mmCIF file of C-alpha atoms in Angstrom:
data_model
loop_
_atom_site.group_PDB
_atom_site.id
_atom_site.type_symbol
_atom_site.label_atom_id
_atom_site.label_comp_id
_atom_site.label_asym_id
_atom_site.label_seq_id
_atom_site.Cartn_x
_atom_site.Cartn_y
_atom_site.Cartn_z
ATOM 1 C CA GLY A 1250 106.667 92.542 82.599
ATOM 2 C CA VAL A 1251 110.323 92.678 81.699
ATOM 3 C CA ALA A 1252 111.166 95.281 84.374
ATOM 4 C CA LYS A 1253 109.727 93.126 87.154
ATOM 5 C CA LYS A 1254 111.371 89.953 85.884
ATOM 6 C CA SER A 1255 114.799 91.592 85.893
ATOM 7 C CA GLN A 1256 114.245 92.802 89.470
ATOM 8 C CA VAL A 1257 113.212 89.322 90.656
ATOM 9 C CA VAL A 1258 116.101 87.578 88.869
ATOM 10 C CA ALA A 1259 118.558 90.029 90.447
ATOM 11 C CA TYR A 1260 117.138 89.230 93.910
ATOM 12 C CA LEU A 1261 117.226 85.455 93.385
ATOM 13 C CA ASN A 1262 120.884 85.660 92.286
ATOM 14 C CA GLN A 1263 121.968 87.205 95.606
ATOM 15 C CA SER A 1264 123.470 85.275 98.489
ATOM 16 C CA GLY A 1265 121.698 84.651 101.775
ATOM 17 C CA LEU A 1266 118.445 83.239 100.352
ATOM 18 C CA PRO A 1267 116.930 79.879 101.304
ATOM 19 C CA ASP A 1268 118.395 76.976 99.314
ATOM 20 C CA GLN A 1269 115.905 76.277 96.515
ATOM 21 C CA THR A 1270 116.916 72.613 96.285
ATOM 22 C CA LYS A 1271 116.149 72.058 99.990
ATOM 23 C CA ALA A 1272 113.220 74.447 100.440
ATOM 24 C CA GLY A 1273 111.383 73.488 97.246
ATOM 25 C CA TYR A 1274 110.064 76.917 96.244
ATOM 26 C CA ASN A 1275 109.226 77.582 92.611
ATOM 27 C CA ILE A 1276 111.516 80.128 90.939
ATOM 28 C CA SER A 1277 109.760 80.005 87.564
ATOM 29 C CA GLY A 1278 106.363 81.459 88.535
ATOM 30 C CA ARG A 1279 105.149 84.964 89.301
ATOM 31 C CA ALA A 1280 106.997 86.496 92.224
ATOM 32 C CA PHE A 1281 105.201 88.521 94.876
ATOM 33 C CA PRO A 1282 104.666 90.896 96.623
ATOM 34 C CA ASP A 1283 104.735 93.915 94.320
ATOM 35 C CA ILE A 1284 104.697 96.446 97.198
ATOM 36 C CA ALA A 1285 104.315 96.543 100.976
ATOM 37 C CA ALA A 1286 102.702 98.816 103.546
ATOM 38 C CA GLN A 1287 102.929 99.434 107.273
ATOM 39 C CA ALA A 1288 100.607 96.950 108.981
ATOM 40 C CA THR A 1289 101.287 96.956 112.723
ATOM 41 C CA ASP A 1290 99.282 98.306 115.654
ATOM 42 C CA PHE A 1291 96.225 99.448 113.694
ATOM 43 C CA PHE A 1292 93.113 100.382 115.619
ATOM 44 C CA VAL A 1293 90.073 98.754 113.982
ATOM 45 C CA TYR A 1294 86.431 99.596 114.680
ATOM 46 C CA ALA A 1295 84.000 96.739 114.003
ATOM 47 C CA THR A 1296 81.182 96.873 116.558
ATOM 48 C CA LEU A 1297 83.798 97.366 119.298
ATOM 49 C CA PRO A 1298 87.215 99.034 119.026
ATOM 50 C CA THR A 1299 90.042 96.532 118.632
ATOM 51 C CA PRO A 1300 93.592 97.860 119.149
ATOM 52 C CA GLY A 1301 96.787 96.193 117.963
ATOM 53 C CA VAL A 1302 95.489 94.677 114.710
ATOM 54 C CA ALA A 1303 98.165 93.796 112.149
ATOM 55 C CA GLY A 1304 98.771 92.071 108.835
ATOM 56 C CA THR A 1305 97.456 92.067 105.286
ATOM 57 C CA SER A 1306 94.008 93.210 106.417
ATOM 58 C CA CYS A 1307 95.650 96.484 107.445
ATOM 59 C CA ALA A 1308 98.336 96.793 104.753
ATOM 60 C CA SER A 1309 96.048 96.303 101.751
ATOM 61 C CA PRO A 1310 93.591 99.110 102.582
ATOM 62 C CA THR A 1311 96.501 101.385 103.520
ATOM 63 C CA ALA A 1312 98.128 100.945 100.103
ATOM 64 C CA ALA A 1313 94.735 101.216 98.369
ATOM 65 C CA GLY A 1314 94.086 104.492 100.181
ATOM 66 C CA ILE A 1315 97.385 105.960 99.009
ATOM 67 C CA PHE A 1316 96.667 105.047 95.383
ATOM 68 C CA SER A 1317 93.110 106.390 95.723
ATOM 69 C CA LEU A 1318 94.537 109.748 96.774
ATOM 70 C CA VAL A 1319 96.899 109.701 93.788
ATOM 71 C CA ASN A 1320 93.963 108.879 91.479
ATOM 72 C CA ASP A 1321 92.021 111.795 93.010
ATOM 73 C CA LEU A 1322 94.865 114.140 92.019
ATOM 74 C CA ARG A 1323 94.680 112.892 88.447
ATOM 75 C CA LEU A 1324 90.885 113.157 88.275
ATOM 76 C CA ALA A 1325 90.985 116.697 89.703
ATOM 77 C CA SER A 1326 93.204 117.723 86.786
ATOM 78 C CA GLY A 1327 90.978 116.038 84.186
ATOM 79 C CA LYS A 1328 93.159 112.952 83.735
ATOM 80 C CA SER A 1329 92.203 109.274 83.885
ATOM 81 C CA THR A 1330 92.849 107.056 86.889
ATOM 82 C CA LEU A 1331 96.052 105.007 86.876
ATOM 83 C CA GLY A 1332 94.470 101.627 86.122
ATOM 84 C CA PHE A 1333 96.740 98.557 86.303
ATOM 85 C CA LEU A 1334 99.578 99.618 88.600
ATOM 86 C CA ASN A 1335 102.411 97.167 87.915
ATOM 87 C CA PRO A 1336 103.908 99.095 84.963
ATOM 88 C CA LEU A 1337 103.999 102.223 87.146
ATOM 89 C CA ILE A 1338 105.479 100.365 90.123
ATOM 90 C CA TYR A 1339 108.325 98.740 88.198
ATOM 91 C CA SER A 1340 109.195 101.744 86.028
ATOM 92 C CA HIS A 1341 109.229 104.242 88.948
ATOM 93 C CA LYS A 1342 110.891 102.326 91.767
ATOM 94 C CA ASP A 1343 112.164 105.562 93.330
ATOM 95 C CA ALA A 1344 108.511 106.426 94.163
ATOM 96 C CA PHE A 1345 108.688 103.678 96.805
ATOM 97 C CA ASN A 1346 110.625 103.496 100.059
ATOM 98 C CA ASP A 1347 113.038 100.590 99.602
ATOM 99 C CA ILE A 1348 112.994 98.417 102.738
ATOM 100 C CA THR A 1349 116.461 96.899 103.162
ATOM 101 C CA HIS A 1350 116.457 95.582 106.735
ATOM 102 C CA GLY A 1351 114.464 92.728 108.207
ATOM 103 C CA SER A 1352 113.222 89.377 106.994
ATOM 104 C CA SER A 1353 110.254 87.052 106.787
ATOM 105 C CA LYS A 1354 110.344 83.450 107.989
ATOM 106 C CA GLY A 1355 108.221 80.728 106.461
ATOM 107 C CA SER A 1356 108.194 77.062 105.579
ATOM 108 C CA CYS A 1357 110.743 77.669 102.803
ATOM 109 C CA GLY A 1358 113.215 79.398 105.100
ATOM 110 C CA GLU A 1359 114.063 82.989 105.981
ATOM 111 C CA TRP A 1360 113.753 85.585 103.225
ATOM 112 C CA PRO A 1361 115.844 88.737 103.759
ATOM 113 C CA SER A 1362 114.925 92.262 102.701
ATOM 114 C CA LYS A 1363 117.547 93.533 100.289
ATOM 115 C CA PRO A 1364 118.043 96.632 98.113
ATOM 116 C CA GLY A 1365 115.633 96.709 95.157
ATOM 117 C CA TRP A 1366 112.809 94.201 94.787
ATOM 118 C CA ASP A 1367 112.743 91.471 97.415
ATOM 119 C CA ALA A 1368 110.405 88.668 98.421
ATOM 120 C CA VAL A 1369 109.546 90.388 101.713
ATOM 121 C CA THR A 1370 108.476 93.900 100.666
ATOM 122 C CA GLY A 1371 108.451 93.882 96.860
ATOM 123 C CA MET A 1372 109.541 97.313 95.613
ATOM 124 C CA GLY A 1373 108.926 98.796 99.079
ATOM 125 C CA THR A 1374 106.276 101.033 100.618
ATOM 126 C CA PRO A 1375 104.493 103.746 98.604
ATOM 127 C CA ASN A 1376 105.885 107.265 99.043
ATOM 128 C CA TYR A 1377 102.829 109.479 98.517
ATOM 129 C CA ALA A 1378 104.710 112.679 97.642
ATOM 130 C CA LYS A 1379 106.860 110.945 95.022
ATOM 131 C CA LEU A 1380 103.930 108.932 93.617
ATOM 132 C CA ALA A 1381 101.847 112.109 93.317
ATOM 133 C CA GLU A 1382 104.661 113.792 91.391
ATOM 134 C CA VAL A 1383 105.088 110.819 89.032
ATOM 135 C CA ALA A 1384 101.355 110.280 88.497
ATOM 136 C CA THR A 1385 100.508 113.906 87.774
ATOM 137 C CA ALA A 1386 103.315 114.052 85.186
ATOM 138 C CA LEU A 1387 101.905 111.061 83.269
ATOM 139 C CA PRO A 1388 99.773 111.655 80.158
ATOM 140 C CA ALA A 1389 96.055 112.243 80.611
ATOM 141 C CA GLY A 1390 94.869 108.873 79.290
ATOM 142 C CA ARG A 1391 91.254 108.261 78.348
ATOM 143 C CA TYR A 1392 88.849 109.403 81.012
ATOM 144 C CA ILE A 1393 85.175 108.609 80.468
ATOM 145 C CA PRO A 1394 82.965 110.074 83.216
ATOM 146 C CA ARG A 1395 80.725 107.590 85.002
ATOM 147 C CA GLY A 1396 77.366 107.229 83.319
ATOM 148 C CA GLU A 1397 78.641 108.247 79.896
ATOM 149 C CA GLU A 1398 79.255 105.737 77.133
ATOM 150 C CA GLU A 1399 82.505 105.440 75.271
ATOM 151 C CA PRO A 1400 82.106 107.115 71.851
ATOM 152 C CA GLN A 1401 81.727 104.675 68.975
ATOM 153 C CA ASP A 1402 83.733 107.017 66.735
ATOM 154 C CA LEU A 1403 87.174 106.671 68.330
ATOM 155 C CA SER A 1404 88.428 109.784 66.488
ATOM 156 C CA LEU A 1405 86.417 111.768 69.066
ATOM 157 C CA LEU A 1406 88.840 110.627 71.786
ATOM 158 C CA VAL A 1407 91.856 112.333 70.219
#
């Protein structure tokens, strides 16, 4: 959306980024990540305990768990789940912990974390307390309990 695009453009206009003409990265496509999560020194149980696991396989379920808890709050108050998250993420950036130190190195060069959206941590890490506050203040939305069909007469949803 427009909010994300403005965040990405602002990041790409800052100094200290890899030279696009030398690194060859595409600045016209979709930028990612949208958010980040802690993903170091996880303890994973799969047949045998494995300590020190890290990476996306840890970060993704961590972030998913946080948003599941936020959805539970909404369902408990009779509201719908959040659905597609990007509009929420980019319109409530203060519900995320902005990561401003550190970097990520890759074949295109070193990408620094900077204030606001950046190519290392997106909008930052989810802040559960702030996300819960934002999400519970949102309108109810359309919630259709599992197993029930959506009414054909849409006036019944009002």
